[in-house]
Short mmCIF file of C-alpha atoms in Angstrom, two decimals:
data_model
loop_
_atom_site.label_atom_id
_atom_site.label_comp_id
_atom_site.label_asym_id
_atom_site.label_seq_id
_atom_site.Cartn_x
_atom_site.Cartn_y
_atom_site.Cartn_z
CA UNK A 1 56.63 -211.12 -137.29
CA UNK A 2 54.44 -208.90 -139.57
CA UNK A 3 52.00 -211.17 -141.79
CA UNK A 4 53.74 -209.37 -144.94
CA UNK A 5 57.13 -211.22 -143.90
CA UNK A 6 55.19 -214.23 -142.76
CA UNK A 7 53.61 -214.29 -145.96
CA UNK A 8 57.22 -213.37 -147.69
CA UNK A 9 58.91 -215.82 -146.33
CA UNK A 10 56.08 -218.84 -147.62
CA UNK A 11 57.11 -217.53 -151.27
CA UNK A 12 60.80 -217.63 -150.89
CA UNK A 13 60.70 -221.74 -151.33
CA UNK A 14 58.59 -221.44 -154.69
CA UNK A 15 60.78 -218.48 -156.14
CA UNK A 16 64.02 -220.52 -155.04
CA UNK A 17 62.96 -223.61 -156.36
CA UNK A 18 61.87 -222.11 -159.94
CA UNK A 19 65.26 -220.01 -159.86
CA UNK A 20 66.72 -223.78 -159.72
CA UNK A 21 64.63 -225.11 -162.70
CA UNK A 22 65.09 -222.06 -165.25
CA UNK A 23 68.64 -222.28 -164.19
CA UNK A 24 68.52 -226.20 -164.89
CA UNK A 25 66.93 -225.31 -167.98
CA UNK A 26 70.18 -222.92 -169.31
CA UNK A 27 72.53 -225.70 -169.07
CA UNK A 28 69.86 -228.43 -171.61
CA UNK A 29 70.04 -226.09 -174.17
CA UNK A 30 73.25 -225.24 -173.67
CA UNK A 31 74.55 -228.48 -173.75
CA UNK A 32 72.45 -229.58 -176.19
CA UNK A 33 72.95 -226.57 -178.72
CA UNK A 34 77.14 -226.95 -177.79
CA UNK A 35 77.63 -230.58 -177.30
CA UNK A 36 80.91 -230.01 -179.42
CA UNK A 37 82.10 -227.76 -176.54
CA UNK A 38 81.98 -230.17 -174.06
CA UNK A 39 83.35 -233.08 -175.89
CA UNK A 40 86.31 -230.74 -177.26
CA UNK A 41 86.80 -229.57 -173.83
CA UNK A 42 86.74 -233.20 -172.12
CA UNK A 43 86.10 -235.88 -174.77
CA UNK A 44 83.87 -238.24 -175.03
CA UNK A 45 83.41 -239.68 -171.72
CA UNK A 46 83.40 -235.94 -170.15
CA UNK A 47 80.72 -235.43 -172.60
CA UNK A 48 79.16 -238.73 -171.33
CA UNK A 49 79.21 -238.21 -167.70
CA UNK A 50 77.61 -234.07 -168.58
CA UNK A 51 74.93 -235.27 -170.72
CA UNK A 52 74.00 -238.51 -168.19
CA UNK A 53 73.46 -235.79 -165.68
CA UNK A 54 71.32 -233.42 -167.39
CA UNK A 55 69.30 -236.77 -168.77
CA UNK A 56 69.02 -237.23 -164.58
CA UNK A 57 68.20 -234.23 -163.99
CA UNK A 58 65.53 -234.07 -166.53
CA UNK A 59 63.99 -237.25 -164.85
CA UNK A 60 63.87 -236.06 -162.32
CA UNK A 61 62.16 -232.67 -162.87
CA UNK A 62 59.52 -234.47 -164.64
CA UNK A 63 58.98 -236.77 -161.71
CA UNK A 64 58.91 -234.13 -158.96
CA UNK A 65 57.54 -231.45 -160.85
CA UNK A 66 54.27 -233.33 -162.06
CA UNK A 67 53.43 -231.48 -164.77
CA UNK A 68 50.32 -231.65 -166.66
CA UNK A 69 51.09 -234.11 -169.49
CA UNK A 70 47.24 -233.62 -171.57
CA UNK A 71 47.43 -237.27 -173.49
CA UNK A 72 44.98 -236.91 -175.81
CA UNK A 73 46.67 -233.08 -177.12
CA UNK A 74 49.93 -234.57 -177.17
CA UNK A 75 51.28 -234.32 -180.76
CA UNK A 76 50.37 -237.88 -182.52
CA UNK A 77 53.02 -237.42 -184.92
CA UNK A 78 55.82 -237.61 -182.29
CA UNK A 79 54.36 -240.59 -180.64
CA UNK A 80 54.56 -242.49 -184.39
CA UNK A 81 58.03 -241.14 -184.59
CA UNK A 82 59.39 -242.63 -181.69
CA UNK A 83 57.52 -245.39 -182.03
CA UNK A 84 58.89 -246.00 -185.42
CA UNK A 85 62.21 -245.90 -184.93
CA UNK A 86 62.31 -248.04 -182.27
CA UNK A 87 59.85 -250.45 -183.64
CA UNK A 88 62.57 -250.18 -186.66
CA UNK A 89 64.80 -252.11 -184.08
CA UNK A 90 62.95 -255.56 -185.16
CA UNK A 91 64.30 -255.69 -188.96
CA UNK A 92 67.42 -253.27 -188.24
CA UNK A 93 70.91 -254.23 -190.32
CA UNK A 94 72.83 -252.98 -187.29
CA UNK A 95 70.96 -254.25 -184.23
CA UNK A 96 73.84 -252.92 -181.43
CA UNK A 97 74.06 -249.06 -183.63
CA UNK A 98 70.41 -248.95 -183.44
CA UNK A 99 70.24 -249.58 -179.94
CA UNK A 100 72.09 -246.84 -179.10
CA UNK A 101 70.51 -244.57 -181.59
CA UNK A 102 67.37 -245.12 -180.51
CA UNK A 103 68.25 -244.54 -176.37
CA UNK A 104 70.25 -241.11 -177.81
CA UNK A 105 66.47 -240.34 -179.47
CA UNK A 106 64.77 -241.11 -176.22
CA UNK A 107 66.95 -239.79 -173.54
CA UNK A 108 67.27 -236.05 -175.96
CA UNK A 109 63.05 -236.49 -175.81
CA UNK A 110 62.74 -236.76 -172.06
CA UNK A 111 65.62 -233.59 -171.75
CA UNK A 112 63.27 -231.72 -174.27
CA UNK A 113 59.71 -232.69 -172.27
CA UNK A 114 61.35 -231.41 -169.03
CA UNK A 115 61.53 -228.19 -171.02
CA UNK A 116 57.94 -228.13 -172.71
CA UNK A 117 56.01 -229.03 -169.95
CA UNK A 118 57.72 -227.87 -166.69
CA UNK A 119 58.86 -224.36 -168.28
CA UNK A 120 55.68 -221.66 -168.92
CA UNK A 121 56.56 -219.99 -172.22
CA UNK A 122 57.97 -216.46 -170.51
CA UNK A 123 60.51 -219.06 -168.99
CA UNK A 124 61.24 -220.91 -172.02
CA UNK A 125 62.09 -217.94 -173.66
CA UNK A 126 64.02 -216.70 -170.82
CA UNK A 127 66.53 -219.92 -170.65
CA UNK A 128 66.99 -220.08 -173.96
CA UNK A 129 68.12 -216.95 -174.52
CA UNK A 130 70.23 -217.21 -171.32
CA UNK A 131 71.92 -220.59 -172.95
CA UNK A 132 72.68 -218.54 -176.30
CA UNK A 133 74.39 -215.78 -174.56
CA UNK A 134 76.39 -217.44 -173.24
CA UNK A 135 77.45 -219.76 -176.55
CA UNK A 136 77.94 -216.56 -178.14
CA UNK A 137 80.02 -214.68 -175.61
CA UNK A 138 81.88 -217.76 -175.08
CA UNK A 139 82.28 -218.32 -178.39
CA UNK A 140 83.95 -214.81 -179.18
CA UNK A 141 86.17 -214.65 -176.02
CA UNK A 142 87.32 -218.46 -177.40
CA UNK A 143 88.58 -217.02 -181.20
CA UNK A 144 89.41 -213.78 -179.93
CA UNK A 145 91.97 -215.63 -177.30
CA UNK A 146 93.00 -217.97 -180.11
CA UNK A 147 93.28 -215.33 -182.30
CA UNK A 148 95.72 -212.81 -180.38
CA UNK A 149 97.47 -215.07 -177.91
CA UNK A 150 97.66 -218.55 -179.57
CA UNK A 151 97.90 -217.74 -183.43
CA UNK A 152 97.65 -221.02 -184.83
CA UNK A 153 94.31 -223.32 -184.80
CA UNK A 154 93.94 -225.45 -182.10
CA UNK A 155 92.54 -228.88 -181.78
CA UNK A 156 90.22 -230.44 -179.00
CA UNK A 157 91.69 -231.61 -176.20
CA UNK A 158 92.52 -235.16 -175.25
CA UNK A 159 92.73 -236.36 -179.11
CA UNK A 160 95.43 -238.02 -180.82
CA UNK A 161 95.81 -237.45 -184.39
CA UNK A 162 98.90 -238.69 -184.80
CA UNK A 163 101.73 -237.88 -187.53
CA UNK A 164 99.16 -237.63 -190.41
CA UNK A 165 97.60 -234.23 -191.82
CA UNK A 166 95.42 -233.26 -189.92
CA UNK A 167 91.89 -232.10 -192.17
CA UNK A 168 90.85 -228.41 -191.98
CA UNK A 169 87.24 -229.46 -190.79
CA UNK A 170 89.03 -231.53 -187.67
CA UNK A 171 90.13 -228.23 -185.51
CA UNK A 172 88.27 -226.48 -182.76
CA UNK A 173 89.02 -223.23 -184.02
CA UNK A 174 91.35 -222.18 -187.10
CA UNK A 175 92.30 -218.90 -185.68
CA UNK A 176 91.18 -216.19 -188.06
CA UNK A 177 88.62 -213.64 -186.58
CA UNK A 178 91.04 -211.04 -187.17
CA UNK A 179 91.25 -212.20 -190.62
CA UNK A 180 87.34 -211.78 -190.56
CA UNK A 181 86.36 -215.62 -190.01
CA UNK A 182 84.97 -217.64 -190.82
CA UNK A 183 85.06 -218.61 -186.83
CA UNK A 184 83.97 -222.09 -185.74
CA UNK A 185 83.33 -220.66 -182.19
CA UNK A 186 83.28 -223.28 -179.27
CA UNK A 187 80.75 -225.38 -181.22
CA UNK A 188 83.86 -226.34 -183.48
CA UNK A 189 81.39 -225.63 -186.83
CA UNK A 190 80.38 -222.44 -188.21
CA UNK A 191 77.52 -224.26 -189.80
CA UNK A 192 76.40 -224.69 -186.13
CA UNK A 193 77.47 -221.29 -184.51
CA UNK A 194 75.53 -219.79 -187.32
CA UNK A 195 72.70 -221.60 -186.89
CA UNK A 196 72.88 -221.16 -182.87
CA UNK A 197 73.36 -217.10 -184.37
CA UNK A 198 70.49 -216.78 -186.33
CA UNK A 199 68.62 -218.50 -183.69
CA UNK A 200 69.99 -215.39 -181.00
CA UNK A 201 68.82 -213.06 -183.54
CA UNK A 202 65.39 -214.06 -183.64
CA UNK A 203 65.20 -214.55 -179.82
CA UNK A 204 66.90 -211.15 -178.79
CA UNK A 205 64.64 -209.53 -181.44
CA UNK A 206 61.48 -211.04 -180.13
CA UNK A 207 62.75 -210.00 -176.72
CA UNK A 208 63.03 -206.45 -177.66
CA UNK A 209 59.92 -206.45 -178.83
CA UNK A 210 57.99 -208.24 -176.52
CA UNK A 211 59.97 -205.62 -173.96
CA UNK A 212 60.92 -208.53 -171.37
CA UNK A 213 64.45 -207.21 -171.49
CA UNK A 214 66.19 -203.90 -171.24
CA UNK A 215 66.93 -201.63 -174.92
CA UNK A 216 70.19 -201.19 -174.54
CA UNK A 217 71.03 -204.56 -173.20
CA UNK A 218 68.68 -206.21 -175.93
CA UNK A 219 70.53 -204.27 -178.85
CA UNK A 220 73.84 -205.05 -177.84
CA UNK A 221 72.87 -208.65 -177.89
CA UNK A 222 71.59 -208.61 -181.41
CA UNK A 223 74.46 -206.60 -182.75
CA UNK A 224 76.57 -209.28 -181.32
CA UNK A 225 74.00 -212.30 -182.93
CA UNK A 226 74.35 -210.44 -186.18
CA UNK A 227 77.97 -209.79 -186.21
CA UNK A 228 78.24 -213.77 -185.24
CA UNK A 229 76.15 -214.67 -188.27
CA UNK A 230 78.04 -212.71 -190.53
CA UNK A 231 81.58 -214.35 -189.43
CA UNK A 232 80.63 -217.66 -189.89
CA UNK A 233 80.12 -216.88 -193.65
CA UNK A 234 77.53 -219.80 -193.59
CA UNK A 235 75.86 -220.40 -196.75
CA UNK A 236 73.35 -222.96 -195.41
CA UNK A 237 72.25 -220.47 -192.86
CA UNK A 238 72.46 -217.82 -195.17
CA UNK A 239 69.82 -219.66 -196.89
CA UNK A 240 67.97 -220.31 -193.57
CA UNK A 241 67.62 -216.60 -192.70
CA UNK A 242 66.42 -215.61 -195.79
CA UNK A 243 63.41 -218.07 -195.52
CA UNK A 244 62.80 -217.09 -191.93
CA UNK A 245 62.91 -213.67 -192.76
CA UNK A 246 60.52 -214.38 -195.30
CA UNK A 247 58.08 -216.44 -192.89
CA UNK A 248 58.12 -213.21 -190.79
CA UNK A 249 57.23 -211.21 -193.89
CA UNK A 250 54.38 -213.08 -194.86
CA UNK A 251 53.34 -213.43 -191.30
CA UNK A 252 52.96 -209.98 -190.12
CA UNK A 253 50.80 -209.60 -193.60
CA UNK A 254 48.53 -212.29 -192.20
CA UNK A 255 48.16 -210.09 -188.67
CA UNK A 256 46.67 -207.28 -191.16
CA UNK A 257 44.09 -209.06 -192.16
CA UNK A 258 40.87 -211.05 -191.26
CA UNK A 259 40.67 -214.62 -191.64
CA UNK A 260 38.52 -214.71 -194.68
CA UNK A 261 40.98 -211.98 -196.10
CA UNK A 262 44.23 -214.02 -196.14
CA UNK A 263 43.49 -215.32 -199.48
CA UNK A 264 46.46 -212.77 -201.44
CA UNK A 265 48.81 -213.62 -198.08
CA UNK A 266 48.91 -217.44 -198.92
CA UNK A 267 48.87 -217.79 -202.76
CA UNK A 268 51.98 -214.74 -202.45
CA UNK A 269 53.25 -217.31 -199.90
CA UNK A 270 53.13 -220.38 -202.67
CA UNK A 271 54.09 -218.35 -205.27
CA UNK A 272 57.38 -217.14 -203.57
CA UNK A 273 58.66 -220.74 -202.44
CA UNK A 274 57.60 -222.10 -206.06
CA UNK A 275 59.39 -218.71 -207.88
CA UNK A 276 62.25 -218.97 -204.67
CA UNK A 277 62.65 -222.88 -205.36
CA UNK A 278 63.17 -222.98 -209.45
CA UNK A 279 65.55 -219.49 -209.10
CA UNK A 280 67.56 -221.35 -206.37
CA UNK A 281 67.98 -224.22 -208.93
CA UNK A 282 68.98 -221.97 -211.62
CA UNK A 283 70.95 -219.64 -210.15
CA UNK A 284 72.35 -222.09 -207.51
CA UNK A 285 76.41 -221.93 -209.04
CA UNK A 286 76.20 -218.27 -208.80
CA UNK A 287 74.99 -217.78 -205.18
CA UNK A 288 77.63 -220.84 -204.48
CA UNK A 289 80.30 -218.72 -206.10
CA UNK A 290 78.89 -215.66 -204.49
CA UNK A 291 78.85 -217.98 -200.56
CA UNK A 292 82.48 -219.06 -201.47
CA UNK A 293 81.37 -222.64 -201.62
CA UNK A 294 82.50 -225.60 -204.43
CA UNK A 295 80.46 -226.35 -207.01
CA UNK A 296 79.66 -229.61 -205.24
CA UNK A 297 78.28 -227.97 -202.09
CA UNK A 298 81.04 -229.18 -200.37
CA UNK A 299 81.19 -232.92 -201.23
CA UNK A 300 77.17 -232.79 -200.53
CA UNK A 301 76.42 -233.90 -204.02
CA UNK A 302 78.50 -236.79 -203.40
CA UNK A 303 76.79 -237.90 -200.44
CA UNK A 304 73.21 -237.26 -201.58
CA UNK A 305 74.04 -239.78 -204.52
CA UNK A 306 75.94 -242.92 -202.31
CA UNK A 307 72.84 -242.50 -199.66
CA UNK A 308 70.07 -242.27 -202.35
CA UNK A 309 71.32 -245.59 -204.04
CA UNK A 310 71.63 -247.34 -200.14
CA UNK A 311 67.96 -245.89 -199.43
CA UNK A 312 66.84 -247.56 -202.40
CA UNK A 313 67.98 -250.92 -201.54
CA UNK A 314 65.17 -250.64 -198.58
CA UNK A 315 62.85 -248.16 -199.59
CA UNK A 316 59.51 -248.83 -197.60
CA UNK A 317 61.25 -249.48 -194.34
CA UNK A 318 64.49 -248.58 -194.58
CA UNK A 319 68.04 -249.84 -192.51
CA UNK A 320 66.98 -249.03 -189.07
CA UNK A 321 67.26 -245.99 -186.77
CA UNK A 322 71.05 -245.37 -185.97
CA UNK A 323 70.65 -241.42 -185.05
CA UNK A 324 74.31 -240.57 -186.44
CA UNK A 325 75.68 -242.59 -188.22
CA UNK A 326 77.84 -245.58 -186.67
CA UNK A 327 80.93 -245.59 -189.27
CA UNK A 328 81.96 -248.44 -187.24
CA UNK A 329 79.20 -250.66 -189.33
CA UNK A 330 78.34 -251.65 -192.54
CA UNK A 331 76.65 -250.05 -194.44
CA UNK A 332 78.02 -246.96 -192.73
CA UNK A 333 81.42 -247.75 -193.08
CA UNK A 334 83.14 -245.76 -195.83
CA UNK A 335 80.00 -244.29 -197.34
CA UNK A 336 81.07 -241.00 -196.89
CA UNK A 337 84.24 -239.87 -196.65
CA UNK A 338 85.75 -236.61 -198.43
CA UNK A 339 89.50 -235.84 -198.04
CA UNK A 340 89.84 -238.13 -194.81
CA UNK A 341 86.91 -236.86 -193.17
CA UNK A 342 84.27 -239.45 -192.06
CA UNK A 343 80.35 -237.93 -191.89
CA UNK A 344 78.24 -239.27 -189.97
CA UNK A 345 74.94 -238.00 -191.65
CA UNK A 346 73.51 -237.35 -195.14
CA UNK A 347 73.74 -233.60 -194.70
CA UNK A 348 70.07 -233.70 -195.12
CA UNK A 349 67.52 -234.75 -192.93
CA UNK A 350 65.14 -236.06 -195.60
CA UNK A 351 67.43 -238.05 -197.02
CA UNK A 352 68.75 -239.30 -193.76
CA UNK A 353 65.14 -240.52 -192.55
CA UNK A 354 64.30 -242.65 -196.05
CA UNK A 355 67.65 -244.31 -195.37
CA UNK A 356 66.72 -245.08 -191.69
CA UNK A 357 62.91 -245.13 -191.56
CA UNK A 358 61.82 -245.90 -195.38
CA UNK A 359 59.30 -243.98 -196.66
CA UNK A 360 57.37 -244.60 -194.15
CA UNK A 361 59.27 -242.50 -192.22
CA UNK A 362 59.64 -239.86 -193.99
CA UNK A 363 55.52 -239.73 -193.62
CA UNK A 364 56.18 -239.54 -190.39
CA UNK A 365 58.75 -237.01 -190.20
CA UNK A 366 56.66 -234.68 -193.12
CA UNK A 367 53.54 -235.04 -190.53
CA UNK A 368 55.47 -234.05 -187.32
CA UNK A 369 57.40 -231.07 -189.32
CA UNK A 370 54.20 -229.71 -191.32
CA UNK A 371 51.80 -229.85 -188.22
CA UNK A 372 54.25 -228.24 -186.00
CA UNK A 373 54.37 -225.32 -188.71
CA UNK A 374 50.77 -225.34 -189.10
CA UNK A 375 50.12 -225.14 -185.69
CA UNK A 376 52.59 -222.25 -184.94
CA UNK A 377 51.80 -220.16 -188.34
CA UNK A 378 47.99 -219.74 -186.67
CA UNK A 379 49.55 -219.51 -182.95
CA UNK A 380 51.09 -216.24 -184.82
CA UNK A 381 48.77 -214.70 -186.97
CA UNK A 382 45.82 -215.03 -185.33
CA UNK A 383 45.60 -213.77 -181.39
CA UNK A 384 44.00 -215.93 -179.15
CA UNK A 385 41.66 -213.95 -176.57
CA UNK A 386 44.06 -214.79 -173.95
CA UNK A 387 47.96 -214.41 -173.94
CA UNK A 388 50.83 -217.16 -173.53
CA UNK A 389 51.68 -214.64 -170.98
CA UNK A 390 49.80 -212.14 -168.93
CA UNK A 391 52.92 -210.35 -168.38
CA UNK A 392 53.81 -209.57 -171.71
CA UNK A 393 52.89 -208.65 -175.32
CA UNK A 394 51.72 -211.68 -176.88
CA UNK A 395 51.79 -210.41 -180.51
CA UNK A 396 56.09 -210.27 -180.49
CA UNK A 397 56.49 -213.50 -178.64
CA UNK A 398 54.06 -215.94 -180.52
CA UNK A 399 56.13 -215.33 -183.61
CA UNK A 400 58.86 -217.46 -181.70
CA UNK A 401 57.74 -220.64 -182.49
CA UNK A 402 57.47 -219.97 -186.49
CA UNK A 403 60.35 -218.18 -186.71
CA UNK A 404 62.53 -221.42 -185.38
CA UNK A 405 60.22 -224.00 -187.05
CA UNK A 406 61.33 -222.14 -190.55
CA UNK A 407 64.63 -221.96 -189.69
CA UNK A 408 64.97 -225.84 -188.67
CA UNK A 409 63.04 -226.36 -191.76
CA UNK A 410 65.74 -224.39 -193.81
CA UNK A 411 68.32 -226.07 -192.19
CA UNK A 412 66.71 -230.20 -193.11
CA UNK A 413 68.03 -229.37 -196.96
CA UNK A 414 71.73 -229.06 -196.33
CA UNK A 415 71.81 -230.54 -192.87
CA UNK A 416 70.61 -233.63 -190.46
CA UNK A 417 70.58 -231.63 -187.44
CA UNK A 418 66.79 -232.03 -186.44
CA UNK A 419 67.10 -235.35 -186.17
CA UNK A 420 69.99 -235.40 -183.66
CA UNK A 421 70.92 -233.39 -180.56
CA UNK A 422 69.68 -229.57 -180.31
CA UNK A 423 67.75 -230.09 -183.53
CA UNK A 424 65.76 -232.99 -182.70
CA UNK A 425 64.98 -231.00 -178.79
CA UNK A 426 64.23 -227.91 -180.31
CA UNK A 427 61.68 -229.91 -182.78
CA UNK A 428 60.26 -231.45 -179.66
CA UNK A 429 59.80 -228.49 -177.56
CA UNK A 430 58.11 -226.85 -180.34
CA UNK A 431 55.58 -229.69 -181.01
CA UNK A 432 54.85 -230.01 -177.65
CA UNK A 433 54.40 -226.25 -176.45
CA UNK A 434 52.32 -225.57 -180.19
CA UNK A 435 49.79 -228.30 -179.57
CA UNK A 436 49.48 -227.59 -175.97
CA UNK A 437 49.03 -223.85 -176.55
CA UNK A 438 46.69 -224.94 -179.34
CA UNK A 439 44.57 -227.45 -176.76
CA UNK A 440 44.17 -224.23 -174.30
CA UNK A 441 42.87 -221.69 -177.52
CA UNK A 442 40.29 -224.34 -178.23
CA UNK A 443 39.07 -224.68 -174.56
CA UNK A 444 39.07 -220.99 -174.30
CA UNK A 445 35.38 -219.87 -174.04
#
């Protein structure tokens, strides 16, 4: 044997065994970003039994991969996070609810470390994309079969709803892409297919740029992201695109200019969200009319108010961590419910934290969100002498880790979902890979 084969042949374990981990990778955020898909598809303990596995599996990666953990340029504010809520355990109202909330936190951290810290970023990028692909394609072949060969909205499997009315909100899909959506997808929300959308648009734009996938490939993929977007008729990612494509804005302004220059880029940047904030306030009932949404933002307004007056009743500390809501517990139990659907958070994240944490949470929180957007607005604007990547253009696919941070900021006023599920892993992931890419800068000679 030639030593070219010999030496071949050595590789094939290494480029086998990484083949297994990026594949590993697809199915965390895929069943993290469509954890409705599997519990429609099999209920809860299908769900169960999937997400045990992937917890496993994540273990286990971290265990045999040994990756390089760097303590001291971990992100503090994550640590205090975790620490918090499950310190929060000790004065909680609901000691069994928190339990379980705070495992759910944990075991979605560990899935989200296997991912920062055994994944280099060309791979991260790489499996993500991979898991939205296939959300979206599955997501269209799943309305377009309802749609043509079904004709009437269908409800996940192995649920009982009895003789009662069943509420609009309750189905998988209602049917009506070729009424022109909006389409729930096989995430069962449009709120969270558009979100899982917008997030395909950034990637598969990123990708084209960067060049680490094919043109023709990469635009059909964003023309299918876009169209996506669009049918979900989403007004809280409607907002969430707008700031993101705003972030991008002011970003590649930054790139133009020397570090002493950005002075115009950043008071244009605080003028816009002050201007952007007071002209959403004023001119919020005609961009609701305009969205097709009620003047209460769909029973939001409601909510806010019952979980501002329970937050106030602990304010420093708050109930206890309970992740979603338990509605099986007071003081969960009928505190929101809007034409006989039950929610299970405030439909805003902020909001959601000073009821669980206090306001010492919401510290917290503000300090893990604002330093994982500091850390990735300089990660973008200014280039490092070295590249995430050697293999490909660093200045398309540092904008990543902005671009999502914005949009998972966007999404904390109308929604919850960073705290829980493929919110609170993408949040993590982008901590983690930020600071650590922010350690190696600093060491950089």
């Amino acid at each position: 044997m030639t030593a070219p084969a010999r030496s071949s042949l050595r590789h094939m374990p290494a480029v086998q065994s990484r083949f297994v981990v990026r594949s590993f990778a697809t199915l965390v955020f895929f069943s993290t970003l469509a954890g409705q898909f599997w519990r429609s598809l099999f209920g809860w303990w299908g769900y169960g039994t999937i997400a045990l596995l992937v917890v496993a599996g994540a273990v286990v990666a971290l265990i045999r991969l040994k990756p390089d953990w760097m303590w001291p340029r971990f992100p503090k504010s994550l640590i205090a996070f975790l620490g918090l809520a499950t310190l929060s355990l000790a004065w909680s109202f609901y000691l069994g609810a928190s339990l379980i909330g705070v495992t759910l936190q944990w075991v979605t951290t560990l899935a989200a470390l296997f991912l920062a810290l055994c994944l280099s970023w060309a791979e991260l990028l790489r499996t993500l994309s991979a898991a939205l692909r296939w959300i979206l394609a599955l997501s269209l072949a799943f309305e377009l079969i309802v749609a043509v060969f079904v004709r009437q909205a269908v409800l996940p499997f192995w649920v009982d709803y009895g003789a009662r009315d069943v509420p609009e909100s309750f189905y998988w899909s209602r049917g009506i892409l070729l009424q022109g959506g909006p389409i729930e997808g096989i995430v069962a929300n449009r709120n969270l297919l558009g979100f899982v959308a917008l997030m395909a648009v950034i990637v598969f734009a990123v990708q084209l740029a960067a060049g680490t996938v094919s043109r023709s490939w990469g635009l059909a993929w964003l023309g299918l992201a876009s169209l996506m977007l669009l049918l979900t008729r989403s007004a809280t990612v409607t907002l969430a695109a707008a700031a993101v494509a705003l972030a991008l804005l002011f970003a590649l302004w930054a790139r133009r200019r020397a570090p002493e220059g950005r002075r115009p880029v950043y008071l244009a940047a605080a003028a816009s969200v002050i201007v952007g904030g007071a002209g959403l306030a004023v001119l919020t009932p005609t961009l609701l009319t305009l969205l097709g949404k009620s003047a209460d933002l769909t029973g939001r307004l409601d909510i806010w108010r019952s979980v501002t007056g329970l937050a106030a009743e602990r304010p420093v500390f708050g109930w206890g961590w309970v992740s979603y809501w338990a509605p099986w517990v007071e003081p969960f139990e009928g505190l929101a419910v809007r034409r006989g659907v039950v929610y299970l958070q405030a439909h805003n994240a902020w909001l959601d934290v000073w009821l669980q944490l206090g306001i010492l949470g919401l510290i917290v929180l503000a300090a893990l969100v604002f330093a994982t957007l500091w850390r990735s607005w300089f990660l973008a604007v200014d280039r490092p002498r070295r590249a995430l990547e050697d293999t490909e253009p660093y200045a398309a696919s540092a904008l990543l880790p902005l671009l999502l941070t914005v949009a998972l900021i966007a999404q904390t006023l109308a929604e919850s979902r960073i705290l829980i599920e493929s919110g609170w892993l993408l949040l993590v992931v982008l901590a983690v890979t930020t600071k650590r890419q922010q350690a190696t800068n600093q060491r950089m000679p």
